[in-house]
XYZ file of C-alpha atoms in Angstrom:
386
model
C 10.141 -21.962 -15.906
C 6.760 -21.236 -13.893
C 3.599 -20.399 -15.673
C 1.846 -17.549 -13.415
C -2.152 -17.052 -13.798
C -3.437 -13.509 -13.483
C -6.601 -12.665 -12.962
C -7.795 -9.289 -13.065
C -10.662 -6.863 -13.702
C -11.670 -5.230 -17.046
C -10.384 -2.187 -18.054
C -12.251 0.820 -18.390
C -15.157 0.416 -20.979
C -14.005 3.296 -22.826
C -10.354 1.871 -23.148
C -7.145 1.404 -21.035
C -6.401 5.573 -19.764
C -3.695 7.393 -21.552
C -3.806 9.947 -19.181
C -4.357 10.740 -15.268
C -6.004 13.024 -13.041
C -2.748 13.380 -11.297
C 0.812 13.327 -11.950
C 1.845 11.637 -9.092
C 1.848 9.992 -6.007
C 2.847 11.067 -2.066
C 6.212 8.960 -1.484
C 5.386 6.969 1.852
C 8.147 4.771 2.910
C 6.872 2.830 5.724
C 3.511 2.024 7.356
C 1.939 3.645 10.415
C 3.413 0.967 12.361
C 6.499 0.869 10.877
C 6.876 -1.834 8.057
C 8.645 -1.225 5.013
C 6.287 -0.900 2.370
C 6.816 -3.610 -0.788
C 10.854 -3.894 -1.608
C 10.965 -5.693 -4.807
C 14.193 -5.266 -6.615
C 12.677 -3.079 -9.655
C 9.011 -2.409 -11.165
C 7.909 -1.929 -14.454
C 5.774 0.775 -13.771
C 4.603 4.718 -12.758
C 3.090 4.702 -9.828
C -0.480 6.025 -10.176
C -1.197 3.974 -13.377
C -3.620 1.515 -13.815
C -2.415 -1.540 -12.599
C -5.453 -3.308 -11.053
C -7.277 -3.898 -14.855
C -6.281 -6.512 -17.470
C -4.368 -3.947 -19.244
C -2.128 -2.836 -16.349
C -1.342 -6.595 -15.334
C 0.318 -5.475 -12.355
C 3.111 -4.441 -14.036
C 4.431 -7.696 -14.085
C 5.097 -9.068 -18.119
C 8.091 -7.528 -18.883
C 9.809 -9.068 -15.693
C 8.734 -12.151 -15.925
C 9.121 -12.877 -19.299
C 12.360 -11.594 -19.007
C 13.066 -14.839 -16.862
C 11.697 -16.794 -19.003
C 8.643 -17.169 -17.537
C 4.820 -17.160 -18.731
C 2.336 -14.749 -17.802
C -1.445 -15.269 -18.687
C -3.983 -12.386 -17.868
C -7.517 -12.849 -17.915
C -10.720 -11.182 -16.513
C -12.904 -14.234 -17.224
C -13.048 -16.034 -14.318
C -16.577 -17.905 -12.789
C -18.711 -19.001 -15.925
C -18.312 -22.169 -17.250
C -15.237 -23.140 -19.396
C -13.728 -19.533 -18.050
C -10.629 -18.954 -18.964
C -8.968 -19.413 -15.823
C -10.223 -23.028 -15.575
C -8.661 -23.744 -18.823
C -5.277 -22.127 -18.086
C -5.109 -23.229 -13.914
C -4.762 -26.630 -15.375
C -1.378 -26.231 -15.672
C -0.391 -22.923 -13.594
C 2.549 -22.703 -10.900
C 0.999 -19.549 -9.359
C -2.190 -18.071 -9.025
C -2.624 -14.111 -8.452
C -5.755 -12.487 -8.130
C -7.003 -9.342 -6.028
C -10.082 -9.165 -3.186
C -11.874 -6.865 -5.655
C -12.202 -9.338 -8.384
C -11.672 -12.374 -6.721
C -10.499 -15.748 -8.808
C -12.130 -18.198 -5.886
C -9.869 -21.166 -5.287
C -12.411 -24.129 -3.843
C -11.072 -27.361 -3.195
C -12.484 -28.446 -6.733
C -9.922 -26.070 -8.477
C -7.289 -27.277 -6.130
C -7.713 -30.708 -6.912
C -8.017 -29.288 -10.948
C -4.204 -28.153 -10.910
C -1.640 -30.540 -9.975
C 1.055 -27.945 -10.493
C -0.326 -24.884 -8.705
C 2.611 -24.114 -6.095
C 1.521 -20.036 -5.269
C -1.167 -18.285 -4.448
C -0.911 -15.123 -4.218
C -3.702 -11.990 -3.544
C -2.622 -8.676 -4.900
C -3.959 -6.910 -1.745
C -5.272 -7.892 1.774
C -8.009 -10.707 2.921
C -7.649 -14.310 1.260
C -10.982 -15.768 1.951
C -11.612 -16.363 -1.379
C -8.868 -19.122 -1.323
C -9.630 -22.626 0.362
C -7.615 -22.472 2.992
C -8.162 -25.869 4.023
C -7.295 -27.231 0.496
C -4.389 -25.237 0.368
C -2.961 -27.016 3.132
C -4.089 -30.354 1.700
C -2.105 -29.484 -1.571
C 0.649 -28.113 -0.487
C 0.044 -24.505 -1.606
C 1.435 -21.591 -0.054
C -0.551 -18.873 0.171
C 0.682 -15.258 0.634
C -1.055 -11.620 0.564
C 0.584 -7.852 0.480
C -0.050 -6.952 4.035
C -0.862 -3.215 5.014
C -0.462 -2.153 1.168
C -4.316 -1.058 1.168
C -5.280 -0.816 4.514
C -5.050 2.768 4.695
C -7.050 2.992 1.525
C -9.720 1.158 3.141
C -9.841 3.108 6.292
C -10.374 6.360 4.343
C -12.909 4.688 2.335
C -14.908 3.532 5.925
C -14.608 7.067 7.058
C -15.873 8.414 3.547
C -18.522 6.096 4.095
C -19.614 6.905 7.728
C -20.079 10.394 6.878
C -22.241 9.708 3.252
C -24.742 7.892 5.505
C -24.814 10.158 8.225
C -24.907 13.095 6.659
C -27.206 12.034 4.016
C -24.748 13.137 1.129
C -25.827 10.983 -1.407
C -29.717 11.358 -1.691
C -28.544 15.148 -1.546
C -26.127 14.741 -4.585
C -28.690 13.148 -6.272
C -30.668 16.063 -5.737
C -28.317 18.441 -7.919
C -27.680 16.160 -10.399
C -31.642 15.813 -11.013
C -31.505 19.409 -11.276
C -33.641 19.705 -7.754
C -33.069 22.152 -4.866
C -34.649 20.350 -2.056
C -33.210 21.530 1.159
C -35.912 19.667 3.575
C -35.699 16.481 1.301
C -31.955 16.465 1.490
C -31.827 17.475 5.511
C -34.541 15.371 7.033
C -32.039 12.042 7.320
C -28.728 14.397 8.217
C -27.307 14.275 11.366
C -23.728 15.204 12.855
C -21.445 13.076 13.533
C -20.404 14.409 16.682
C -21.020 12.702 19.875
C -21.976 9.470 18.318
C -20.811 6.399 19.929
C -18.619 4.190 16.868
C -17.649 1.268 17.142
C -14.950 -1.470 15.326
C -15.640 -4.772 15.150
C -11.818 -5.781 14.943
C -9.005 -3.439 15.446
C -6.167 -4.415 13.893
C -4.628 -2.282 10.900
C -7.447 -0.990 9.472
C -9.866 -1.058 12.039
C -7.134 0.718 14.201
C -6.615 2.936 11.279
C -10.174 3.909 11.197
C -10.348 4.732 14.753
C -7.127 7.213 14.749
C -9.330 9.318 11.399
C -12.509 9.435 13.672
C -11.092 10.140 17.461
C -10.728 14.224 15.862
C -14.467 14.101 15.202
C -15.190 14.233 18.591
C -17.071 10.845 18.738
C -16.859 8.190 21.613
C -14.938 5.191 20.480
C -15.324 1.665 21.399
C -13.622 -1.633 19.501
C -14.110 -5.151 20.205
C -11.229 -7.485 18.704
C -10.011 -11.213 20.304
C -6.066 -9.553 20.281
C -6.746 -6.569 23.041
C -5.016 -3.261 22.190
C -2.103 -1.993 24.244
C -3.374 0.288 27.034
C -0.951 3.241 25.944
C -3.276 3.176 22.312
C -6.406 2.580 24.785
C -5.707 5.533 26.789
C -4.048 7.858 23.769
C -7.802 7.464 22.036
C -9.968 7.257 24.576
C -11.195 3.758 24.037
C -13.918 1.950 25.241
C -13.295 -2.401 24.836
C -15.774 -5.176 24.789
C -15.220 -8.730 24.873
C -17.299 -9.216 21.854
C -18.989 -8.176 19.155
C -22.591 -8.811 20.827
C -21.636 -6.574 24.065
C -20.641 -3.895 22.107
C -22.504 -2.733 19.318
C -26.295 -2.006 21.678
C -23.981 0.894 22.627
C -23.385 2.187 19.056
C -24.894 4.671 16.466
C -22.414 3.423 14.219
C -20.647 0.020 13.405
C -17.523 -0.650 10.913
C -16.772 -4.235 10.141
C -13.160 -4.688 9.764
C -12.630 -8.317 10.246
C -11.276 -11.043 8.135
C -13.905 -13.484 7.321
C -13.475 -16.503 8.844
C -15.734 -19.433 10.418
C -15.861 -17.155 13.493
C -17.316 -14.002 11.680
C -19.136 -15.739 9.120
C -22.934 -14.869 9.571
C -21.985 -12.734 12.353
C -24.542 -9.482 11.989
C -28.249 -11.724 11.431
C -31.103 -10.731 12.584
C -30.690 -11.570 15.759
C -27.600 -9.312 16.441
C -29.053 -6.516 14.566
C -32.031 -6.147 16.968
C -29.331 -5.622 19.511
C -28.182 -2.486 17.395
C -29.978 0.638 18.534
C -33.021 1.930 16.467
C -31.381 4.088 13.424
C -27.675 3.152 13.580
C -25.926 2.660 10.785
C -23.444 -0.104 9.694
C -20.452 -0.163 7.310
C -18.781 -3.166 5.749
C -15.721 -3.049 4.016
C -14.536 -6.375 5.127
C -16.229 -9.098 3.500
C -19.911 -9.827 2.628
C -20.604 -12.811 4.334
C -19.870 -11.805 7.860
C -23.017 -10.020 7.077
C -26.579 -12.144 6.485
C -27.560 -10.580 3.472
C -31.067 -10.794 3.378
C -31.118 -9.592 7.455
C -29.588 -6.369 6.286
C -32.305 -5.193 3.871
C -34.742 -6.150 6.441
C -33.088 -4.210 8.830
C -32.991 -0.987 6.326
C -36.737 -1.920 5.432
C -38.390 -2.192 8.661
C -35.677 1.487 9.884
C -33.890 -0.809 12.494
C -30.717 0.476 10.578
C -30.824 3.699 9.459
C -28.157 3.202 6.544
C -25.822 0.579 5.338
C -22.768 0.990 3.327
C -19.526 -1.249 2.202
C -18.087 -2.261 -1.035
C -18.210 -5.995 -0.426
C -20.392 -8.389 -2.093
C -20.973 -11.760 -2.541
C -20.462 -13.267 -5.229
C -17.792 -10.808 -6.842
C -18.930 -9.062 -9.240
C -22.216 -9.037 -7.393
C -25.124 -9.515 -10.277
C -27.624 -7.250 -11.329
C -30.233 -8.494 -9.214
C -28.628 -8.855 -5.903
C -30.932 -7.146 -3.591
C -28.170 -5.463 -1.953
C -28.582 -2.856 -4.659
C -31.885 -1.906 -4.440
C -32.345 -1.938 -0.893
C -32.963 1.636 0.801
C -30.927 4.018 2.298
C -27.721 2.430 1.047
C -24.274 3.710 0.024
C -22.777 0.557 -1.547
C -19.715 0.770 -3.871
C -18.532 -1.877 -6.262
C -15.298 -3.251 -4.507
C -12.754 -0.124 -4.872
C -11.981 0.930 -1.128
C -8.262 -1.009 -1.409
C -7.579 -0.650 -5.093
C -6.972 3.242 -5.389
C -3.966 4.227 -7.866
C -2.197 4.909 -4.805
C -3.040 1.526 -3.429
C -2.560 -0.410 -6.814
C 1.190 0.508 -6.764
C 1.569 -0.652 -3.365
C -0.051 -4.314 -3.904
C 1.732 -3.882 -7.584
C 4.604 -3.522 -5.678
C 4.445 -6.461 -3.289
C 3.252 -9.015 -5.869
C 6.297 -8.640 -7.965
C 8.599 -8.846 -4.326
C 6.443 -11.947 -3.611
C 7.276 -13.553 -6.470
C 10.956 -12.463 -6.888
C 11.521 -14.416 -3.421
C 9.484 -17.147 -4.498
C 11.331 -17.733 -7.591
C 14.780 -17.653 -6.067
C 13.833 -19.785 -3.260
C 14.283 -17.308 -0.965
C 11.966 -16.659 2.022
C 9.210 -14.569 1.042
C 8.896 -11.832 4.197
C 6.843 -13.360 6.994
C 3.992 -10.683 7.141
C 2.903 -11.563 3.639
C 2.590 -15.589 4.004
C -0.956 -16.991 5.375
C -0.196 -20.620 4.355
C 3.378 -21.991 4.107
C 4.374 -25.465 4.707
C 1.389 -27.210 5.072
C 0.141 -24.888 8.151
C -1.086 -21.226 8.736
C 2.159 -18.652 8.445
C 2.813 -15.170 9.382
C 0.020 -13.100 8.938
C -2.583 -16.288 8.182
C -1.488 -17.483 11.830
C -2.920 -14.256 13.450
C -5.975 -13.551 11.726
C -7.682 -16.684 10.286
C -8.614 -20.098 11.313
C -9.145 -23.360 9.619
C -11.489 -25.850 10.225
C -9.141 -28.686 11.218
């Protein structure tokens, strides 16, 4: 019988909900390109509940102790004696989500001799050691597409706050205020901009198809070119790289996994390329941003706004500068963990497992390591150092 580690983010500080804004969800049956969404052979769950928080636990307990199996949920993850040190001693599978990330270093590797899974309840695996994955024999999968729509509404949300200069102007009401010129004199339209993608794949492609109706000019930069047909259908500009393209940009959206190649990528150095006042939005990972160049950048006006809802470390602490930085419209990490997103990844976490405990094949989209070597979806969007 397998002992599976969850870890997961607190409920609600005034209690697990008993009741939602909504009754339910849309029913979507495939992706925009096609994929099934997550086929798991039952859940234990209404979609559009809290699954995400300690409470919800993905839906998973009463299926796997069903089998026979454990299931250990815990929020307390990075001090000290956590929790999840004490119980990975001795887990078969480790599930965590992007949002509130149980980070996987070689050290924790080499601290659980049984570990056999890893599995993120969402997209982006960064915050497992690759490399030491490998080493140990871990496979390593991830619920492909279940969020990535989320995310792209969340970019698009995003792009407009800054531009438009929404939240300084909500801020306004709630203060009880009026001020028209104070809430005006950093708004702009959209319209016309040039916006760019660093990475087009689902989301970033996803983002681009929600913007082309805003009348914008659209450019994307991604090492797997786009088929011409989607080139010409949205008027698309490409550039080799990420240095060529963004001089020609008022806006930029991140959407790339991070990974030696992006790591670091927007310094100093490549934001003086960015024109005077444009804005940049990150919703892929922190560190393919250099934190401290950012709120120099917003300081000295060489962006004009910066928003995402990635940090690092996860949960970002109180200090991080990040939050006190001007013109900003960060988030805590939420864009791919809305209800409608939680049963999706809810979803695909219980099919991941279900194949994984019968020894079947789990489907080839979700794997990133398998067999000692990158898999599936790993092979096409990371790297490793070896």
């Amino acid at each position: 019988m397998a002992k599976v580690l969850c870890v997961l983010y607190d409920d609600p500080r005034d209690g697990y909900p008993t009741s939602y804004a909504r009754d339910d969800l849309p029913h979507i049956e495939r992706y925009p390109d096609g994929q099934l969404l997550p086929t798991p052979s039952a859940t234990d769950f209404t979609p559009g509940q809290l699954l995400g928080s300690v409470s919800g636990e993905l839906g998973l307990r009463r299926f796997l102790e069903a089998g026979g199996h454990t299931l250990v949920v815990t929020s307390d993850k990075d001090r000290a004696g956590s929790t999840f040190d004490r119980e990975l001693a001795d887990a078969d599978v480790v599930i965590s989500q992007p949002f509130w990330p149980a980070y996987l270093s070689a050290e924790r590797f080499a601290a659980a001799p049984k570990l056999k899974l890893a599995i993120t309840a969402g997209i982006g695996s960064d915050h497992v050691d690759l490399d030491a994955a490998i080493d140990h024999g871990v496979t390593v999968a991830e619920v492909t597409y279940c969020n990535s729509i989320s995310v792209a509404e969340h970019v698009v949300m995003m792009i407009l706050s800054l531009v438009r200069n929404y939240l300084p102007a909500h801020r306004w009401v709630l203060d009880g205020g009026w001020n028209i010129a104070d809430s005006v004199m950093r708004s702009y339209d959209v319209e016309g901009m040039h916006v760019g993608t660093v990475a087009a794949g689902r989301i970033g492609l996803a983002v681009l198809r929600r913007l082309a109706p805003f009348d914008v000019h659209l450019h994307y930069t991604d090492r797997h070119r786009l088929p011409e047909a989607v080139e010409r259908e949205l008027n698309l500009t490409y550039h080799p790289s990420a240095a060529d393209m963004v001089p020609a940009c008022d806006v930029v959206t991140i959407n790339a996994p991070l990974h030696p190649e992006t790591e670091g990528l927007f310094d100093d150095q490549l934001i003086a390329t960015m024109k005077r006042g444009a804005y940049l939005i990150n919703t892929a990972r922190a560190r393919i941003c250099d934190r401290d160049a950012v709120v120099r950048a917003l300081e000295t006006g060489q962006l004009a706004g910066y928003a995402g809802d990635v940090w690092f470390p996860q949960p970002a602490p109180a200090d991080h500068p990040w939050r006190a930085m001007p013109h900003h419209g960060m988030t805590p990490h939420i864009s791919g963990s809305s209800l409608s997103a939680q049963a999706r990844y809810a979803a695909g976490t219980r099919e991941i497992l279900e194949s994984w405990l019968a020894g079947t094949p789990i489907r080839d989209e979700y794997l990133i390591i398998d067999a000692g070597a990158l898999a599936g979806t790993g092979a096409h969007s990371y790297s490793v150092s070896r």
